[in-house]
Coordinates of N, CA and C in Angstrom, one line a residue:
X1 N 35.5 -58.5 114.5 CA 36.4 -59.6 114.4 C 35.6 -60.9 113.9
X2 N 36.3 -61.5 113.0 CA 35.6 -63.1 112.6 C 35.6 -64.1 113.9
X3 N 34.5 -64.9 113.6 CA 33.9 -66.1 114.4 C 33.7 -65.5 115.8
X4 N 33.0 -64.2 115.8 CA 32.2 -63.7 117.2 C 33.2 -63.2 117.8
X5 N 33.3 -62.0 118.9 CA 33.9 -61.5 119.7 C 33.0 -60.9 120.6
X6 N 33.6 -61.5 122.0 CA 33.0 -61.0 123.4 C 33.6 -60.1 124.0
X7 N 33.0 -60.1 124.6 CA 33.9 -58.9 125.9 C 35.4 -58.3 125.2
X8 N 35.6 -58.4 124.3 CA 36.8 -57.8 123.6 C 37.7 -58.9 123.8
X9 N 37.1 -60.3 123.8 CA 38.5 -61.1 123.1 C 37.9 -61.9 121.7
X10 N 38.9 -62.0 120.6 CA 38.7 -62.5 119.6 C 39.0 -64.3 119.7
X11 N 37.9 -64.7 119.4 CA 37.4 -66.3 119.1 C 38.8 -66.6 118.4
X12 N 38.8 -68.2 118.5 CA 40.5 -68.4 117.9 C 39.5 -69.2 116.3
X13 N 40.3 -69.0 115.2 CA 39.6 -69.8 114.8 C 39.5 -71.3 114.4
X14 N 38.4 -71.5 113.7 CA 38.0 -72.9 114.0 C 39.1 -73.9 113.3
X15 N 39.2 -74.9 114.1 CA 40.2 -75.9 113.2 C 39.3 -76.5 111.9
X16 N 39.9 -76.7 110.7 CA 39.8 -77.6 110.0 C 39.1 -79.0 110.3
X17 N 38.8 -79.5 109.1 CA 37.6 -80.6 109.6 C 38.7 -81.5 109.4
X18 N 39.2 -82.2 110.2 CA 40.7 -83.2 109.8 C 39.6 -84.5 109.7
X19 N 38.7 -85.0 110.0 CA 38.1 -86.1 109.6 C 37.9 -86.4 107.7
X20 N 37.9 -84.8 107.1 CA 37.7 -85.4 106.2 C 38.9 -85.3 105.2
X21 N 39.3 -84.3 105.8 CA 41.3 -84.0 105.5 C 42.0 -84.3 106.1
X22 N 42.9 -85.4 106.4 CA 43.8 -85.4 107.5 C 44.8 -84.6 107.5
X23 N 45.1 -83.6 108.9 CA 45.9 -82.4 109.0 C 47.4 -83.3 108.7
X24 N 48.5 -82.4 108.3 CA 49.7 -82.7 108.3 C 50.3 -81.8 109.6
X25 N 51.4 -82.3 109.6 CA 52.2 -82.1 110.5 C 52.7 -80.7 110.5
X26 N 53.0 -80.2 109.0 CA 53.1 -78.6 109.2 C 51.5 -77.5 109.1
X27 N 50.6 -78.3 108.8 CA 49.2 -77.7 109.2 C 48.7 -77.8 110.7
X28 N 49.1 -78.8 111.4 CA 48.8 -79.0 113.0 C 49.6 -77.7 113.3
X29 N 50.7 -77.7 113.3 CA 52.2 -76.3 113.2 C 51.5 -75.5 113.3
X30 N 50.8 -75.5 111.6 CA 50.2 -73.7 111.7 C 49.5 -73.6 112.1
X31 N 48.1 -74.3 112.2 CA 47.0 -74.2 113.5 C 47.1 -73.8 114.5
X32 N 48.1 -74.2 115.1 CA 48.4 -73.9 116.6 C 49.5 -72.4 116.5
X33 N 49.8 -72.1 115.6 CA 50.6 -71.0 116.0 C 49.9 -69.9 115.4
X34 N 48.8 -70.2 114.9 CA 48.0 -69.1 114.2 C 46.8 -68.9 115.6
X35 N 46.5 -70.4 116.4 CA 45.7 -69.8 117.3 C 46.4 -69.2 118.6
X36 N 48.0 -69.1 118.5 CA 48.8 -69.1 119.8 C 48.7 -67.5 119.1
X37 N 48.9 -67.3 118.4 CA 49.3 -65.5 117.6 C 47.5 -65.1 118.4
X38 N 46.8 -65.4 118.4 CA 45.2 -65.1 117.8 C 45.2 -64.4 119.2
X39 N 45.9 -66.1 120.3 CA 45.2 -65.4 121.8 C 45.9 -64.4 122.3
X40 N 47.4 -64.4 121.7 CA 48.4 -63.5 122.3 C 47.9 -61.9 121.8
X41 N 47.4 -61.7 120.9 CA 47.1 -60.8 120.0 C 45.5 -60.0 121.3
X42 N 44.6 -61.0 121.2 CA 43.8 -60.6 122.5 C 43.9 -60.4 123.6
X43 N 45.2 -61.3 124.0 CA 45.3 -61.2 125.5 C 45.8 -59.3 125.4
X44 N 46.8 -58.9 124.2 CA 47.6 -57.7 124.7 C 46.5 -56.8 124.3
X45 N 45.6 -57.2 123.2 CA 44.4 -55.7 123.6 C 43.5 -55.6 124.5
X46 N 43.4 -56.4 125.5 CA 42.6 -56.6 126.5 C 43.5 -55.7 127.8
X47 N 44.5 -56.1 127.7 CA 45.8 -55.2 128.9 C 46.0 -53.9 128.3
X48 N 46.0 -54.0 126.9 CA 46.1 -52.3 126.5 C 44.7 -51.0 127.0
X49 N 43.9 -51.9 126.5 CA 42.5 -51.3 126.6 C 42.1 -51.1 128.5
X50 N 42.8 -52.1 129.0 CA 42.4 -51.6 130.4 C 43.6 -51.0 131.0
X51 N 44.8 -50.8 131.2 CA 45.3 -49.6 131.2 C 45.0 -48.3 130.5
X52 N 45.0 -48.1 129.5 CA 44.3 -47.3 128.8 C 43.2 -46.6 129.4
X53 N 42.3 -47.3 130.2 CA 41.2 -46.9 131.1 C 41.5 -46.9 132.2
X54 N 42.5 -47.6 132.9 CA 42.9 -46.9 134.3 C 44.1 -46.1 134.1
X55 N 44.7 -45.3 133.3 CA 45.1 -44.5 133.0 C 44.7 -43.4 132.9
X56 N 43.7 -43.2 132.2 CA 42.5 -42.2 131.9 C 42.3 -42.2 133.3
X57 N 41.2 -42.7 133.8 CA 40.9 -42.8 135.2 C 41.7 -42.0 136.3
X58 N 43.0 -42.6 136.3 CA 44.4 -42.2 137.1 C 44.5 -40.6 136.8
X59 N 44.3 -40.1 135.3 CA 45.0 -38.6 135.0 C 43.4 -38.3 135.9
X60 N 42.4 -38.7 135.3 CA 41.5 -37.9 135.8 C 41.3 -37.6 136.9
X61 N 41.5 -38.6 137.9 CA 41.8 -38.7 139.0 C 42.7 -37.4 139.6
X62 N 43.9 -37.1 139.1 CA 45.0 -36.7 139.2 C 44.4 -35.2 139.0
X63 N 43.7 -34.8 138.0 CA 43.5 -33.7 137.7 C 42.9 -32.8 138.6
X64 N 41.9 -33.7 138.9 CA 40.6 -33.2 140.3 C 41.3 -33.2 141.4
X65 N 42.3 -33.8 142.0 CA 43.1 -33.6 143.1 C 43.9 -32.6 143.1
X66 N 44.6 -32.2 141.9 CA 45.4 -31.3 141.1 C 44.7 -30.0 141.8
X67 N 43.7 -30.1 141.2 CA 42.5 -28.8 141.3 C 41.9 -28.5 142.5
X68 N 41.8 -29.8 143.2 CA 41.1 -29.4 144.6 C 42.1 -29.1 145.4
X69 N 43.9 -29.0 145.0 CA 45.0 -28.7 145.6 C 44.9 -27.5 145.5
X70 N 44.8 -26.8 144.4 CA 44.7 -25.5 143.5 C 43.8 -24.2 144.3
X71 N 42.3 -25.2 144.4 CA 41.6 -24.7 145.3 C 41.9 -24.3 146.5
X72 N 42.7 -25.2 147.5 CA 42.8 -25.4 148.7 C 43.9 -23.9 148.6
X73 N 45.0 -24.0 148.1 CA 46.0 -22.9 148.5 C 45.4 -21.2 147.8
X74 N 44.4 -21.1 146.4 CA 43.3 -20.0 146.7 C 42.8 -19.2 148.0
X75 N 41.9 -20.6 148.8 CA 41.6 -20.5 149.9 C 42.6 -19.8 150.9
X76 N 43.7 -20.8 151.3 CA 44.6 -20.3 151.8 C 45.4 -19.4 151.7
X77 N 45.9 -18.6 150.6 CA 46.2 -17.1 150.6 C 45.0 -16.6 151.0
X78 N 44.3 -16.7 150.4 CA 42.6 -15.6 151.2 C 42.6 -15.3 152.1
X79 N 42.8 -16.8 153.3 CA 42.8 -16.8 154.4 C 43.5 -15.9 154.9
X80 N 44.7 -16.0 154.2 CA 46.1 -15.2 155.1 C 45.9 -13.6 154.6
X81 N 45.7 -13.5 153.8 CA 45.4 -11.7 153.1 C 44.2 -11.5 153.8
X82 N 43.0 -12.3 154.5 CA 42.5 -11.9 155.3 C 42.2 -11.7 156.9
X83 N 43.6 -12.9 157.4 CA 44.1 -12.7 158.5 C 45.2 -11.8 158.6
X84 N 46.0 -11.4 157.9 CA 46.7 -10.2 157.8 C 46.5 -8.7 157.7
X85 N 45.1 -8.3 156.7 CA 44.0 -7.6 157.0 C 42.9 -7.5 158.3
X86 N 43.1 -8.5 159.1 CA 42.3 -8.2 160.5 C 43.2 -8.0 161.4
X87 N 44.4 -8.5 161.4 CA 45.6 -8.1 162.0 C 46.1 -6.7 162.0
X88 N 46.2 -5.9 160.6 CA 46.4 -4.4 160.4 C 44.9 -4.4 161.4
X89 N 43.8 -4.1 161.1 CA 42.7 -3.7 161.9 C 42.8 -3.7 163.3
X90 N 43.6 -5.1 163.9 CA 43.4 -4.9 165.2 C 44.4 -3.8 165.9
X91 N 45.3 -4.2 164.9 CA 46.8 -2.8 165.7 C 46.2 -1.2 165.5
X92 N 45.0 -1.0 164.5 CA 44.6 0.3 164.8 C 43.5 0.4 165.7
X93 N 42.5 -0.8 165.8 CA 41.5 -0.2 166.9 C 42.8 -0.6 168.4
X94 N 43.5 -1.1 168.7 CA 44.2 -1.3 169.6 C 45.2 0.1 169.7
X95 N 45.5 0.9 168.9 CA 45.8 2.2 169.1 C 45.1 3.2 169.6
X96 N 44.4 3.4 169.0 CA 42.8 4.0 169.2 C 42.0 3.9 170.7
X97 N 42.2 2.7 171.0 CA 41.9 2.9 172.2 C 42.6 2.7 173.2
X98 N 44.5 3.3 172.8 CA 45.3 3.5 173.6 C 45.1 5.2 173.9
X99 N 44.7 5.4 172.5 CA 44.6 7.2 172.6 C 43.4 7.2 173.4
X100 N 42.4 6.8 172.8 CA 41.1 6.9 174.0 C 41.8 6.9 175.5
X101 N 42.2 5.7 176.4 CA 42.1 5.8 177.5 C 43.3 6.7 177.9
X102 N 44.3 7.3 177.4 CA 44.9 8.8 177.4 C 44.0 10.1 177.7
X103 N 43.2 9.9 176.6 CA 42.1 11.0 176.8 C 41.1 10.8 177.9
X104 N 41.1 9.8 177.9 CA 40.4 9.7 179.2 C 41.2 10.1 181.0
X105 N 42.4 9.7 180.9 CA 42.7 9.8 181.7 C 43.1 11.2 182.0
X106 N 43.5 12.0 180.8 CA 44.1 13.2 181.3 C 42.3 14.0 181.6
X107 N 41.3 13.7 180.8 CA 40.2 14.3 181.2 C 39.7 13.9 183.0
X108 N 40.4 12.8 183.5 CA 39.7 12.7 184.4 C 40.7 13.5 185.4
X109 N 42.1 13.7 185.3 CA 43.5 14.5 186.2 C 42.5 15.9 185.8
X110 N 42.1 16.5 184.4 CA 41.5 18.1 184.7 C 40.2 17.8 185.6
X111 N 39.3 17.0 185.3 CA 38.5 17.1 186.3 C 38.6 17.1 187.4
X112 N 39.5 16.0 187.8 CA 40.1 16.1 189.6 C 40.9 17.3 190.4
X113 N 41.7 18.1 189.1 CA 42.2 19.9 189.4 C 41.4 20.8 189.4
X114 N 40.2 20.3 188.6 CA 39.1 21.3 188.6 C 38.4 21.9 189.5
X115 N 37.9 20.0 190.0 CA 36.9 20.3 191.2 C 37.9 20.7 192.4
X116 N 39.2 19.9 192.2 CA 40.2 20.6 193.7 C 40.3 22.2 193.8
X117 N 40.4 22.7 192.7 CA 40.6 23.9 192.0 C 38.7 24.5 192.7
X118 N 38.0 24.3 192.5 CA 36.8 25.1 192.6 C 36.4 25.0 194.0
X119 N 36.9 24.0 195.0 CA 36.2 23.5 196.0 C 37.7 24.3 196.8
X120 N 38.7 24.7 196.2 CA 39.8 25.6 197.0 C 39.2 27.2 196.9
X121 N 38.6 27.0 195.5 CA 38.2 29.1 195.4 C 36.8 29.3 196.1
X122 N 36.2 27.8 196.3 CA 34.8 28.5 197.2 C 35.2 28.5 198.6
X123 N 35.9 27.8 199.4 CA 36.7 27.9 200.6 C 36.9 29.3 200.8
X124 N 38.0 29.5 199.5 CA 38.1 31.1 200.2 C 37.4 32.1 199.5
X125 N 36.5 31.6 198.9 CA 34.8 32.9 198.5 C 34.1 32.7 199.9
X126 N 34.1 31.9 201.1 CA 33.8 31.8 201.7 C 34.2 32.1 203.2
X127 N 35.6 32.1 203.2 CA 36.3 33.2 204.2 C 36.5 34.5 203.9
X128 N 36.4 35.1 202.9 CA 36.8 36.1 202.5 C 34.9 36.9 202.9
X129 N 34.2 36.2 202.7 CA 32.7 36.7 203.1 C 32.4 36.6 204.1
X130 N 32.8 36.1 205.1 CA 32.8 36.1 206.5 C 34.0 37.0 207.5
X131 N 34.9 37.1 206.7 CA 36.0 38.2 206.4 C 35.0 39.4 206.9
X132 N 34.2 40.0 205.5 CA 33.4 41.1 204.8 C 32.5 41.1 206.5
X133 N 31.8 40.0 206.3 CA 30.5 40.4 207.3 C 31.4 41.2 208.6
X134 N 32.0 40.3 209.3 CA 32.9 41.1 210.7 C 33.2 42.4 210.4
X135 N 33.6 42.3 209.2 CA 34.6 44.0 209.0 C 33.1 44.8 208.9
X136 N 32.3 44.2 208.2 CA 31.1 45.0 207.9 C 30.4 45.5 209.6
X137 N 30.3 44.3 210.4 CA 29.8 44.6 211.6 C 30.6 45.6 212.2
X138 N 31.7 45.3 212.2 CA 32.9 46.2 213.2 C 32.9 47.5 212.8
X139 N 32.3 47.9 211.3 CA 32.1 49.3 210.5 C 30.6 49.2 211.1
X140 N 29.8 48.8 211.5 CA 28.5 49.8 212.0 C 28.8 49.7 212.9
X141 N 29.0 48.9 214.2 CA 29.4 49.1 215.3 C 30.4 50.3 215.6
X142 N 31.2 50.4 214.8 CA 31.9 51.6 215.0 C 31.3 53.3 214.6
X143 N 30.2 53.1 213.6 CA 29.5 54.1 213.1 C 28.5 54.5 214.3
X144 N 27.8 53.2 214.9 CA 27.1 54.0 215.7 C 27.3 54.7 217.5
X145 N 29.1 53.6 217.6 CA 29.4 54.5 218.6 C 29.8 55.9 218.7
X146 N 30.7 56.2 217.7 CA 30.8 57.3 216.9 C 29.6 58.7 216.7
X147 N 28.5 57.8 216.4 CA 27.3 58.6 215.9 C 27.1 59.1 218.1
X148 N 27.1 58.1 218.8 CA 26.8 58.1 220.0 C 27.3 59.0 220.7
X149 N 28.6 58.7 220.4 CA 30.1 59.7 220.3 C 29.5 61.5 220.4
X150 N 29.5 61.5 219.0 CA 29.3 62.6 218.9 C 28.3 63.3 219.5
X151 N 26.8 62.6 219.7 CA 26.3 63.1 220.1 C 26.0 63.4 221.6
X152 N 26.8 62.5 222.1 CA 26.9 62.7 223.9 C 28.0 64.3 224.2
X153 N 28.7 64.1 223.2 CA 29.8 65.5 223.0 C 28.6 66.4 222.7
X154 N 27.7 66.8 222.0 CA 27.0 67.6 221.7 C 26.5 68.3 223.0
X155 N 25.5 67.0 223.2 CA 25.0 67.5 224.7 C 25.9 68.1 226.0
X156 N 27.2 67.6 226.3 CA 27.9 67.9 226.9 C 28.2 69.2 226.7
X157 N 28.8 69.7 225.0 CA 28.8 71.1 225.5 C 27.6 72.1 225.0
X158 N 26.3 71.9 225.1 CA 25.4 72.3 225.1 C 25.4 72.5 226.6
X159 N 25.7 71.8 227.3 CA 25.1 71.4 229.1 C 26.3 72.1 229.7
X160 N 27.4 72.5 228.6 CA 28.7 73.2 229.5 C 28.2 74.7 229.1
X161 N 27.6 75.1 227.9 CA 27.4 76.3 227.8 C 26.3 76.9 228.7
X162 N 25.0 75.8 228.9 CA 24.0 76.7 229.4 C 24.0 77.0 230.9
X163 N 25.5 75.9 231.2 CA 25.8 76.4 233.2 C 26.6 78.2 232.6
X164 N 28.0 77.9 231.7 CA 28.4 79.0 232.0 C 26.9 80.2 231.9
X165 N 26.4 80.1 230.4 CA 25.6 81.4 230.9 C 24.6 81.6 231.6
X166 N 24.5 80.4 232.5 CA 23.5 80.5 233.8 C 24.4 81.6 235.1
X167 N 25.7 81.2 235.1 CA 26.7 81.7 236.2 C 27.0 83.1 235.2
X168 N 27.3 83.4 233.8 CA 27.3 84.7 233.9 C 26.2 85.9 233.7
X169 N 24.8 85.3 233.4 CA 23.4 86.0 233.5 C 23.2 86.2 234.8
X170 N 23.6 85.1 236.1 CA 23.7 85.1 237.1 C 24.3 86.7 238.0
X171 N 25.6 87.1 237.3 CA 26.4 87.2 238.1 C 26.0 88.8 237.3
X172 N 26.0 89.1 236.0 CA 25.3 90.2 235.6 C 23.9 90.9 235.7
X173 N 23.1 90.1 236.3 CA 21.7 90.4 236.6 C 20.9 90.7 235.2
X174 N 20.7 90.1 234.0 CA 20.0 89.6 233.2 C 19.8 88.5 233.2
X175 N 18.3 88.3 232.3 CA 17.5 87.2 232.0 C 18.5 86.1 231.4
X176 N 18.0 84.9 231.9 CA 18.8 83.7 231.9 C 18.9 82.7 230.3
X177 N 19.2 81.8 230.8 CA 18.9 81.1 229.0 C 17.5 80.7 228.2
X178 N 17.3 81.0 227.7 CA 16.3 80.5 227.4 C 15.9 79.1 226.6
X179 N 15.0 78.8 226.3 CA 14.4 77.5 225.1 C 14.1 77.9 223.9
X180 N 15.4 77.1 223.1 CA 15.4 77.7 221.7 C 15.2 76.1 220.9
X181 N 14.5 75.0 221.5 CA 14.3 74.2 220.8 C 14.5 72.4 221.4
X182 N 14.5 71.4 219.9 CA 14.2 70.2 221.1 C 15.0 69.6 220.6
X183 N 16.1 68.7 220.7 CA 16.9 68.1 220.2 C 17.0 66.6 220.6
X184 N 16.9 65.2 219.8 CA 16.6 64.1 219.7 C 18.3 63.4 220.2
X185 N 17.7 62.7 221.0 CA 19.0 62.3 221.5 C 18.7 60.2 222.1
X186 N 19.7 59.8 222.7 CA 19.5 58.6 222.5 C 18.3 58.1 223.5
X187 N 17.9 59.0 225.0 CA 17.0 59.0 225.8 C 16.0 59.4 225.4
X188 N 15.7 60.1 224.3 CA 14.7 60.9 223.5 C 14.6 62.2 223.1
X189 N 13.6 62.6 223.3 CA 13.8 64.5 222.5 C 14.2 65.1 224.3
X190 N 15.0 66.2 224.4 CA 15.4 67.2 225.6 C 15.5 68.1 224.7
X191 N 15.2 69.3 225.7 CA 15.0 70.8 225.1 C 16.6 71.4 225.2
X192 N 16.9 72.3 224.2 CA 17.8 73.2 223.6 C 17.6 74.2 224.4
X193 N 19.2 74.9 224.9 CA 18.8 75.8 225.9 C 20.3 76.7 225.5
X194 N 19.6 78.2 225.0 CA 20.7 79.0 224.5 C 20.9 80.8 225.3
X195 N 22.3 81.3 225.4 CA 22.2 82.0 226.1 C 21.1 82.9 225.2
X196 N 20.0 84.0 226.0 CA 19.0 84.3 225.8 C 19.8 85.6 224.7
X197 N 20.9 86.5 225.9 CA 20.9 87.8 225.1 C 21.5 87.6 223.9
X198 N 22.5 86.7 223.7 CA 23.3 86.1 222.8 C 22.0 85.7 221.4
X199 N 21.1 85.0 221.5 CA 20.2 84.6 220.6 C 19.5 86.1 220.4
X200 N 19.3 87.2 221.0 CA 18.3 88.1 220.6 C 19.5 89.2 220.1
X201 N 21.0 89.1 220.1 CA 21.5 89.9 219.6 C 21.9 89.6 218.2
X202 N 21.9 88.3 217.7 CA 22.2 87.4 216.4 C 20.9 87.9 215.9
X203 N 19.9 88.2 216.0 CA 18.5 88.0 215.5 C 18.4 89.2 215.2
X204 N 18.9 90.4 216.0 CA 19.0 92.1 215.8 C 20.1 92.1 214.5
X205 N 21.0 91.3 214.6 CA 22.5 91.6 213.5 C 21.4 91.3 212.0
X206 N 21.1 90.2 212.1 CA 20.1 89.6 211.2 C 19.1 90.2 210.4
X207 N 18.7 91.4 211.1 CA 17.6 91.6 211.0 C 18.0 93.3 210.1
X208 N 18.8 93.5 210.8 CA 19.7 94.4 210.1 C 20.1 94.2 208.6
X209 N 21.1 93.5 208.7 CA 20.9 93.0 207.3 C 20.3 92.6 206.4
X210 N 19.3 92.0 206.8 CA 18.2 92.1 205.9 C 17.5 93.0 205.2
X211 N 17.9 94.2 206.4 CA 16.9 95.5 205.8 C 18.1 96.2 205.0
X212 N 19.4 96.2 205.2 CA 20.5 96.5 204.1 C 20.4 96.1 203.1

């Protein structure tokens, strides 16, 4: 711009030298409406130029807020697709360890039937063996009265035979019973005592035969 420009306003220009021209009345006119046009002309590029740059400023402004709005709701779906995603996660480990303590529990009812169950079958492995022992006692006890049994019967009629054939060797005038051996009894060994002629006539039959 002519006659210097600062800061972006244009200098008005210079008046005329009227000392050596004297201005007329429609040159005074145009002077002043040429400098009124000049400042009006600067004042509006001075207001253009700084809106202009708080305009700019403003969008730019606008934009980065724009963007850091942009950003923020990014974030925030994230957030929620990843609170929603830990949400699914919790409803299955929260299942999981509904089934767990199920399993747990029904394992702890078999364990508590079990051991009721094992501590009822050793009870009765346990009377049933004490059962055994008695019956077992009451079977030798009975075996060896029995065994006693029988053999007091033995002696008895050993001891009934050797009176009779004492009273009938007696009463026939032959030799009496004799000792045909030793027989173990519960007092100890006592001698066997058989009618004599009776043993020497079994021994003649015997002997017989043999030679047949």
């Amino acid at each position: 711009m002519s006659n210097g420009s600062r800061g972006g306003h244009v200098s008005p220009q210079r008046p005329p030298d009227w000392a050596a021209t004297p201005p007329t009345t429609t040159a005074i006119a145009a002077a002043g409406a040429g400098a009124h046009t000049a400042a009006t002309n600067n004042t509006s590029t001075y207001f253009q130029q700084a809106t202009s740059a708080a305009a700019a400023a403003a969008r730019d402004t606008y934009e980065k807020d724009l963007e850091a709005l942009h950003a923020a709701h990014r974030r925030a779906d994230a957030a929620e697709r990843h609170a929603s995603s830990m949400e699914a996660e919790l409803a299955k480990l929260r299942a999981e360890n509904e089934n767990l303590r199920r399993d747990r529990d029904a394992h702890r009812d078999a364990a508590r039937t079990n051991r009721a169950t094992a501590e009822s079958a050793k009870l009765e492995v346990d009377e049933l063996k004490k059962e055994l022992d008695v019956r077992k006692a009451r079977e030798a006890r009975a075996a060896t009265l029995l065994a006693a049994f029988a053999h007091r019967g033995a002696e008895c009629g050993r001891e009934l035979c050797k009176r009779r054939v004492d009273a009938s060797v007696s009463r026939l005038g032959r030799p009496g019973v004799i000792r045909t051996g030793l027989s173990m009894t519960g007092g100890g060994l006592r001698e066997v005592w058989e009618d004599g002629e009776a043993v020497r006539d079994v021994a003649q039959k015997l002997y017989r035969l043999s030679d047949e």
